[in-house]
Coordinates of N, CA and C and ligand atoms in Angstrom, one line a residue:
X1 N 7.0 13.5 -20.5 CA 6.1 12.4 -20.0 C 4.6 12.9 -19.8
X2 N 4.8 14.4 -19.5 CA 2.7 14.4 -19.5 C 2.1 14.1 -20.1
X3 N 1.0 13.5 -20.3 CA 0.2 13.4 -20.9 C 0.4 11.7 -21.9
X4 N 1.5 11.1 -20.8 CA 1.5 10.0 -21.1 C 0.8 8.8 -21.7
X5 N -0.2 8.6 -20.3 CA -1.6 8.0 -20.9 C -2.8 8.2 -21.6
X6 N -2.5 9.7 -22.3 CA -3.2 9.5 -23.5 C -4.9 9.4 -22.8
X7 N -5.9 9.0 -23.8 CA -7.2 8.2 -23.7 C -7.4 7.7 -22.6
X8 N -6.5 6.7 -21.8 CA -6.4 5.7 -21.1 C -6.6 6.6 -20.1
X9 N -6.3 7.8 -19.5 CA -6.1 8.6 -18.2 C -7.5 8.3 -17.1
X10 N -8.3 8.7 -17.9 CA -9.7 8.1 -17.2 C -10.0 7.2 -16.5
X11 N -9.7 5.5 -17.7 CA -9.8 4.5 -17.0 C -8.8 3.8 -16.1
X12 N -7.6 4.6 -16.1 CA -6.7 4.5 -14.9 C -7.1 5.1 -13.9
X13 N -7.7 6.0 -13.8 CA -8.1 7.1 -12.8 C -8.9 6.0 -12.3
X14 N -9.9 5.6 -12.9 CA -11.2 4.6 -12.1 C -10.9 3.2 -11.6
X15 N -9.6 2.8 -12.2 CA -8.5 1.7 -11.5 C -8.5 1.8 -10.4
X16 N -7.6 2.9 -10.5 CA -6.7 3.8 -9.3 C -8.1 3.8 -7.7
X17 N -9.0 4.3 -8.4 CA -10.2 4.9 -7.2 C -11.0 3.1 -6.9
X18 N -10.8 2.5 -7.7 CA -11.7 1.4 -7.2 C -10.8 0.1 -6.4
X19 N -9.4 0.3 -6.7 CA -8.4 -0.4 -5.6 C -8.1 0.7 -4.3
X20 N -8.8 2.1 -4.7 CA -8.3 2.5 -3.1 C -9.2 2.6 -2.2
X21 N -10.9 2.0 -3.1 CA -11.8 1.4 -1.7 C -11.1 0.6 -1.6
X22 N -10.9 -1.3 -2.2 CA -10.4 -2.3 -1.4 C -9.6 -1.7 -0.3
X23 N -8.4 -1.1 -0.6 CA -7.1 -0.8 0.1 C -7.5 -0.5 1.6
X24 N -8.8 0.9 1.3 CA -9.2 1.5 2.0 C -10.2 1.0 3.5
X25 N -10.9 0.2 2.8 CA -12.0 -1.3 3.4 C -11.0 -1.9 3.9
X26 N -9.8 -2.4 3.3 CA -9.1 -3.4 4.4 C -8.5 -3.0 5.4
X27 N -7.9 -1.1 5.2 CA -7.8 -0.8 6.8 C -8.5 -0.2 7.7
X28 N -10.0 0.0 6.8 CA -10.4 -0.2 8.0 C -10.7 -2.0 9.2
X29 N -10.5 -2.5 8.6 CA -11.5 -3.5 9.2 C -9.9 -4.1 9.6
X30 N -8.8 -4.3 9.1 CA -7.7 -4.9 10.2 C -7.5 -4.3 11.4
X31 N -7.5 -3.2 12.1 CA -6.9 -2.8 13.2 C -8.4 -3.3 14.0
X32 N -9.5 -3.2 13.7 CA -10.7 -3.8 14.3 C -10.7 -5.1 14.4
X33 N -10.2 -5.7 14.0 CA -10.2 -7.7 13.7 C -9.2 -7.6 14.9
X34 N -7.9 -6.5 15.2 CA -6.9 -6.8 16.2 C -7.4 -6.1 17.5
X35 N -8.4 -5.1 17.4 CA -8.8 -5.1 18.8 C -9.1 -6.4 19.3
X36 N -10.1 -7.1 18.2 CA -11.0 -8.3 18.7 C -10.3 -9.7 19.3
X37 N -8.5 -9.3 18.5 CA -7.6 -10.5 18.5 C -7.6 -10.4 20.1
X38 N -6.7 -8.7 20.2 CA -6.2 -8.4 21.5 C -7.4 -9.0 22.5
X39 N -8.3 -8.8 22.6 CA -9.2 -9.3 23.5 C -9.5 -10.5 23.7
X40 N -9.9 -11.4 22.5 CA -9.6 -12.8 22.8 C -8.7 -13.2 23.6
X41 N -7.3 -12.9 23.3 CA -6.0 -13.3 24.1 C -6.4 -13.0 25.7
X42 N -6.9 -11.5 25.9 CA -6.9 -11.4 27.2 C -7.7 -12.1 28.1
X43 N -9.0 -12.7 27.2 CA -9.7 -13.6 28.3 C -9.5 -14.9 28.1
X44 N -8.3 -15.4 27.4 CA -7.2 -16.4 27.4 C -8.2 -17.6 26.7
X45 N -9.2 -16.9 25.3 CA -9.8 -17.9 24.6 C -8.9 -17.9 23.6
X46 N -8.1 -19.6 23.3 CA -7.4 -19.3 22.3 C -7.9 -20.4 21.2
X47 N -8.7 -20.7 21.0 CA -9.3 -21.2 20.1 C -10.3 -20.0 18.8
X48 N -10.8 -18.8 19.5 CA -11.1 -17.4 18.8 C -9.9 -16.9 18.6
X49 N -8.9 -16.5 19.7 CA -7.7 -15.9 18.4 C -7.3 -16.3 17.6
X50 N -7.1 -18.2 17.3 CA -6.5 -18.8 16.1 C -7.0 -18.3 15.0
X51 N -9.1 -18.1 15.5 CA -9.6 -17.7 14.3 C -9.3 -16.5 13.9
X52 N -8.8 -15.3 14.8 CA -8.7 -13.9 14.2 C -7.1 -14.0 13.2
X53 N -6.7 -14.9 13.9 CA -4.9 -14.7 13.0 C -5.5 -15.2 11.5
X54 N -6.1 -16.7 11.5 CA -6.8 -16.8 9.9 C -7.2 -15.6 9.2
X55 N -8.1 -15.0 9.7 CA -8.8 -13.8 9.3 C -7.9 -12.7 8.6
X56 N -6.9 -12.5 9.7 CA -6.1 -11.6 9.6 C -5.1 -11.8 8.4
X57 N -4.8 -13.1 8.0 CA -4.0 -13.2 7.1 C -4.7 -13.8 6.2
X58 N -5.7 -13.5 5.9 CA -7.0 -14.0 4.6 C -6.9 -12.6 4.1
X59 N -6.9 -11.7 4.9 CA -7.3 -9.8 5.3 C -6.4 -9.6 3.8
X60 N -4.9 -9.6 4.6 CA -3.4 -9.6 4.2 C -3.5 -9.7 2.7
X61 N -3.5 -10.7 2.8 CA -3.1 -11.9 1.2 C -4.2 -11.3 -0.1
X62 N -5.8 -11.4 0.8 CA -6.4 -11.3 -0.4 C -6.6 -9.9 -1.1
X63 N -6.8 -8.7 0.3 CA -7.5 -8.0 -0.3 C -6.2 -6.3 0.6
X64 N -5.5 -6.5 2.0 CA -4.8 -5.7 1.5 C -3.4 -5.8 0.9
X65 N -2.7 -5.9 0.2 CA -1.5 -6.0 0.2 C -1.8 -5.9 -1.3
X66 N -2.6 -6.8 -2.0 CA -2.7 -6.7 -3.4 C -3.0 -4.9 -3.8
X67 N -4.2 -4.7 -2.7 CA -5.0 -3.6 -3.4 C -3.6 -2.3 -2.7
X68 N -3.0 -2.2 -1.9 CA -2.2 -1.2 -1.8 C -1.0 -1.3 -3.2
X69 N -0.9 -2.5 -3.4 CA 0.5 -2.0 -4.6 C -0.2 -1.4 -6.2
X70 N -1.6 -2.1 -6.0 CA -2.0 -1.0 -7.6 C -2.3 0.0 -7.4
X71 N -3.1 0.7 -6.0 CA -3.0 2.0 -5.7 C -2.1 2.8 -6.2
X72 N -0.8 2.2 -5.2 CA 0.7 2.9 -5.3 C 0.8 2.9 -7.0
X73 N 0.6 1.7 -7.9 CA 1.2 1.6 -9.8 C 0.4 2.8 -10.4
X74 N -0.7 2.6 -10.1 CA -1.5 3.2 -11.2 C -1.9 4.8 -10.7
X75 N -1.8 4.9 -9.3 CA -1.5 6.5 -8.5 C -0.4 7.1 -9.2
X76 N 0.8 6.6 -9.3 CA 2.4 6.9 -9.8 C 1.4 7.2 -10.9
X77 N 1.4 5.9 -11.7 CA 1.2 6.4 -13.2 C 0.4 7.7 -13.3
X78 N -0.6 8.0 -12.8 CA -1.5 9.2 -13.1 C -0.6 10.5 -12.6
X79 N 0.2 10.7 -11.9 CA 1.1 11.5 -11.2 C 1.8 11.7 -12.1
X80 N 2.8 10.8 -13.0 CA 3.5 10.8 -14.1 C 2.4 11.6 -15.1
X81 N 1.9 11.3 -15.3 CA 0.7 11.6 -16.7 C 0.6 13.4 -16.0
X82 N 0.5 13.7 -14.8 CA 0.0 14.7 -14.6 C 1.6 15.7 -14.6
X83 N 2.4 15.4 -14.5 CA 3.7 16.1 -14.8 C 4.2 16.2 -13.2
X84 N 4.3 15.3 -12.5 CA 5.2 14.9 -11.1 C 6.9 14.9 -11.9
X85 N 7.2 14.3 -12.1 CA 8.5 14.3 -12.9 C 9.2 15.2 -14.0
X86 N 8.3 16.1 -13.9 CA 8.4 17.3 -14.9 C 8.4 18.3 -15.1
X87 N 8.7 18.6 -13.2 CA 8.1 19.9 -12.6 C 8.0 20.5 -12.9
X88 N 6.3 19.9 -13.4 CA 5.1 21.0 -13.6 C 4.5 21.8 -12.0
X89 N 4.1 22.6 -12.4 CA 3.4 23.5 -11.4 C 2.3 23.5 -10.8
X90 N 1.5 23.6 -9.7 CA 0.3 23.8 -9.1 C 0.5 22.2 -8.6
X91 N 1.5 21.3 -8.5 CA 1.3 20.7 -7.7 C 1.3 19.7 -6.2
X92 N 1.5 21.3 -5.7 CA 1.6 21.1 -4.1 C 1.0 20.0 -3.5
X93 N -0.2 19.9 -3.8 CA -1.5 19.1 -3.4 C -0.9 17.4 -3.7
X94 N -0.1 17.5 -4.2 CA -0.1 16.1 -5.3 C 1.2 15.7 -3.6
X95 N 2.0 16.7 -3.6 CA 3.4 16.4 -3.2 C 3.3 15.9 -1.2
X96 N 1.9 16.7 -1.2 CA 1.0 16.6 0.3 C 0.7 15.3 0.4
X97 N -0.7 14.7 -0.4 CA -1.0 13.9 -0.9 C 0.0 12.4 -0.9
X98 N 1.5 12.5 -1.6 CA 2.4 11.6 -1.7 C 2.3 11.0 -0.2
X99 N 3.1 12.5 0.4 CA 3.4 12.1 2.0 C 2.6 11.1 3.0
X100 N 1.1 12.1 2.5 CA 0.0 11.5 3.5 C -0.2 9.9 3.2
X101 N -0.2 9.7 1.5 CA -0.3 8.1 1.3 C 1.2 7.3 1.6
X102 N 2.1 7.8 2.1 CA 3.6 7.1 1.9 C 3.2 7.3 3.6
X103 N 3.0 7.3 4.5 CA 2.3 7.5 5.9 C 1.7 6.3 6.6
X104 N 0.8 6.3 5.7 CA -0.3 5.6 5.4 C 0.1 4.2 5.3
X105 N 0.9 3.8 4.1 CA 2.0 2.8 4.0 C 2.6 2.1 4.8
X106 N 3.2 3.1 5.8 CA 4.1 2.7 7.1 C 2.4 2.1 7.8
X107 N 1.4 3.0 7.8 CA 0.4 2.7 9.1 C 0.5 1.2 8.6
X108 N 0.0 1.2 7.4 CA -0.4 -0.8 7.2 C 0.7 -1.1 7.2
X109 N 1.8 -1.2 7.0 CA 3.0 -2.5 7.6 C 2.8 -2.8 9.1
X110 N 3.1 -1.3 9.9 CA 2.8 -1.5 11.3 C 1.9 -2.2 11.6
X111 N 0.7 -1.8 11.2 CA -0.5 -2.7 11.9 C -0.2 -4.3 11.3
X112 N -0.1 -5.2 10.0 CA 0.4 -6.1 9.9 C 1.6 -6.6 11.0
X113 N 2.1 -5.7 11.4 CA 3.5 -6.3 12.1 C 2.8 -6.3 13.6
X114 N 2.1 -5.7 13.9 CA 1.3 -5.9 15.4 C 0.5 -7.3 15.3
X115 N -0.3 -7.5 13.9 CA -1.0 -8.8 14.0 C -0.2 -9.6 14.3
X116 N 1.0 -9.7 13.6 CA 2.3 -10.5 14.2 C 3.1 -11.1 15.3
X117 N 2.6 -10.0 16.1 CA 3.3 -9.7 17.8 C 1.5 -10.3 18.3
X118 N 0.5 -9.9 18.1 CA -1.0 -10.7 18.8 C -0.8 -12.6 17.8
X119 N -0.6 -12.6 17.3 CA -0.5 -14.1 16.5 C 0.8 -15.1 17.4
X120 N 2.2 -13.9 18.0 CA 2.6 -15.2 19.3 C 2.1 -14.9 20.1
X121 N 1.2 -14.1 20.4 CA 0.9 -13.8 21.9 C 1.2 -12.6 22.9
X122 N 1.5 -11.8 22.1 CA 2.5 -10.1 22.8 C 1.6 -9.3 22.3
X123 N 0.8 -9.1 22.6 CA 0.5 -7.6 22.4 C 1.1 -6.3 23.2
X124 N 1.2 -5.4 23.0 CA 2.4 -4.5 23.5 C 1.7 -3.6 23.8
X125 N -0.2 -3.0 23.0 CA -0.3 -1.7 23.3 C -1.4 -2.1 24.2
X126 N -2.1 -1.1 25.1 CA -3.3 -1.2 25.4 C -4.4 -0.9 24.3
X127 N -5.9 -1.8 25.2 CA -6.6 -2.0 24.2 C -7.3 -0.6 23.4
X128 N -7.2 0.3 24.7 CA -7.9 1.9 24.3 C -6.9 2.7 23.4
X129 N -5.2 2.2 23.3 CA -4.8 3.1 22.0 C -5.0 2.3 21.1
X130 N -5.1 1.1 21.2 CA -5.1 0.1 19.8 C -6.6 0.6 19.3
X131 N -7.8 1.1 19.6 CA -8.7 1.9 19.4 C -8.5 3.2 18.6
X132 N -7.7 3.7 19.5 CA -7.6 5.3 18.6 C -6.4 5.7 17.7
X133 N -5.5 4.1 17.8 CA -4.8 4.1 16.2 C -6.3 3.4 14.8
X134 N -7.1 2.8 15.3 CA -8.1 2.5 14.3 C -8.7 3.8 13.7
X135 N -8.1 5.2 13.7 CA -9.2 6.5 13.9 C -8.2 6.8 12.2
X136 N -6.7 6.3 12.8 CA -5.6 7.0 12.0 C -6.0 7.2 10.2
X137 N -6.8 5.5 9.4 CA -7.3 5.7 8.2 C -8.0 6.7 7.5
X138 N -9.1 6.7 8.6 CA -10.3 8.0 8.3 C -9.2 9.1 8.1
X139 N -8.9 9.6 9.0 CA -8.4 11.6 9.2 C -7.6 11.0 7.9
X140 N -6.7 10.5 7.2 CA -5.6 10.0 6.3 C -7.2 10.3 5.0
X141 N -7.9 9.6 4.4 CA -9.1 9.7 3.5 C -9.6 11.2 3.8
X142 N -10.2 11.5 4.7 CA -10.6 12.7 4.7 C -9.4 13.9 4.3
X143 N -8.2 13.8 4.9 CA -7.3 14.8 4.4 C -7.0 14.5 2.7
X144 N -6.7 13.0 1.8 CA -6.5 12.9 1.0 C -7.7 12.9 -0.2
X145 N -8.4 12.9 0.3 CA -10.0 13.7 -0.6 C -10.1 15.0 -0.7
X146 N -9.5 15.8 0.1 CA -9.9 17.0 0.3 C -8.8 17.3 -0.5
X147 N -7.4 17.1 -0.5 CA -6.4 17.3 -1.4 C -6.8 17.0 -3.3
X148 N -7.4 16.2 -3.2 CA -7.3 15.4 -5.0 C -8.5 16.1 -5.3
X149 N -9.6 16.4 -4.0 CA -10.3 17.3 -4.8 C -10.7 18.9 -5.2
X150 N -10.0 19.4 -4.2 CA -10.3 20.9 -4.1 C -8.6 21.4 -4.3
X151 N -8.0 20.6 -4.5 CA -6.4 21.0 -5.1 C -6.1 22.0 -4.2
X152 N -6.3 22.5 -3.0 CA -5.7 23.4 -2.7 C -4.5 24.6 -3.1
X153 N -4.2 25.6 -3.6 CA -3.2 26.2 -3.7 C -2.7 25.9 -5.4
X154 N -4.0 25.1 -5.8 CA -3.3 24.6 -7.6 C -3.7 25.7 -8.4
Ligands
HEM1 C1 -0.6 5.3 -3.3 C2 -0.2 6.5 -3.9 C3 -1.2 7.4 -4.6 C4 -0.8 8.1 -5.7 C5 0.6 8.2 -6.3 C6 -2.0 8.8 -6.1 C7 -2.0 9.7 -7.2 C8 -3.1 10.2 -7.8 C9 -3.2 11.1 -8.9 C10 -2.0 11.7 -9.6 C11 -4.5 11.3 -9.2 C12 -5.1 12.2 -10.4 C13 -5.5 13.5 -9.9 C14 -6.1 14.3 -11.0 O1 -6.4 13.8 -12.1 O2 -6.4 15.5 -10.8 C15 -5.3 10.6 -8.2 C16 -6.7 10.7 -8.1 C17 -7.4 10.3 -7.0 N1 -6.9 9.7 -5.9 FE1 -5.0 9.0 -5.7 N2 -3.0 8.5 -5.3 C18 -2.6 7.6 -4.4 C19 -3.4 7.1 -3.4 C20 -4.7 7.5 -3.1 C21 -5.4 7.2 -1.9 C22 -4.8 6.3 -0.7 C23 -6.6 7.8 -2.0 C24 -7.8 7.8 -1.0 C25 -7.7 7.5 0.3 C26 -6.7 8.4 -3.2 C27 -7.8 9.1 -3.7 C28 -7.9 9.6 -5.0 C29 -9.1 10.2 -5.5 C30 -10.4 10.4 -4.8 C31 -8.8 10.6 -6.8 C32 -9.7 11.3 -7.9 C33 -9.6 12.7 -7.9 C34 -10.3 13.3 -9.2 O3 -11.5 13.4 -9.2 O4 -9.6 13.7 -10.1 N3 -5.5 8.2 -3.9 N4 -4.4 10.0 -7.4

């Protein structure tokens, strides 16, 4: 299977990189829409949280959920193309990489599933970790940049 896609490798690669800003943009900006939720709730304005749950599920629907499953299609596919299933060599980085994005994965369900618990009205964490889980995307991009680009150990 290396060398699968052929010609095409490129313009999947630029697929791949231009749904993992959306992906990327929407987490940042959900766990920030749910501080803002959490707070609404607390000063018991519920006419602004109805608007953050809209938001939140406008968030969801349009821009993450779509942009995380082509990530994941067209990431595989370049993984495939690069000999993941063929074990080929030098690719520690790739296997790092998987983890950190399969991580990442769980981070956005979770955080959807919190908007869930602020949408009846539970929020569970305080507002200063619901802050320094918003930190979790970045270090996740910064460690998966530094992997795809400087290959470590390849
Ligand atoms: C969802 C699962 C993902 C898979 C299976 C995947 C897999 C891949 C593969 C195999 C490549 C090609 C590397 C090469 O040609 O040397 C690639 C490129 C790239 N990926 Fe991903 N990726 C995923 C998610 C992400 C995420 C979440 C980010 C950023 C936060 C990211 C950032 C990049 C970048 C910057 C490149 C371009 C590297 C270059 O210049 O060649 N990927 N990805």
């Amino acid at each position: 299977m290396i060398g699968w896609l052929g010609a095409a490798y490129d313009w999947v690669k630029a697929a791949h990189l231009i749904f993992v800003i959306f992906w990327m943009a929407g987490l940042f900006m959900l766990p920030r829409y749910l501080v803002y939720h959490q707070e609404a709730l607390a000063a018991g304005s519920d006419a602004e949280a109805r608007t953050w749950i809209d938001r939140e599920g406008k968030l969801r629907r349009i821009i993450l959920t779509p942009a995380m499953i082509a990530v994941w299609a067209l990431g595989l596919a370049l993984a495939v193309n690069i000999g993941l299933l063929d074990g080929a060599g030098g690719l520690g980085w790739l296997h790092l990489k998987l983890l950190i994005v399969f991580l990442l994965s769980g981070y956005h369900g979770w955080m959807v599933g919190y908007a869930r618990k602020l949408a009846a009205g539970r929020p569970t964490l305080s507002g200063k970790r619901l802050r320094l889980l918003n930190e979790v995307p970045a270090f996740a991009t910064i460690a998966i940049v530094i992997l795809v680009i400087v290959k470590p150990g390849a």
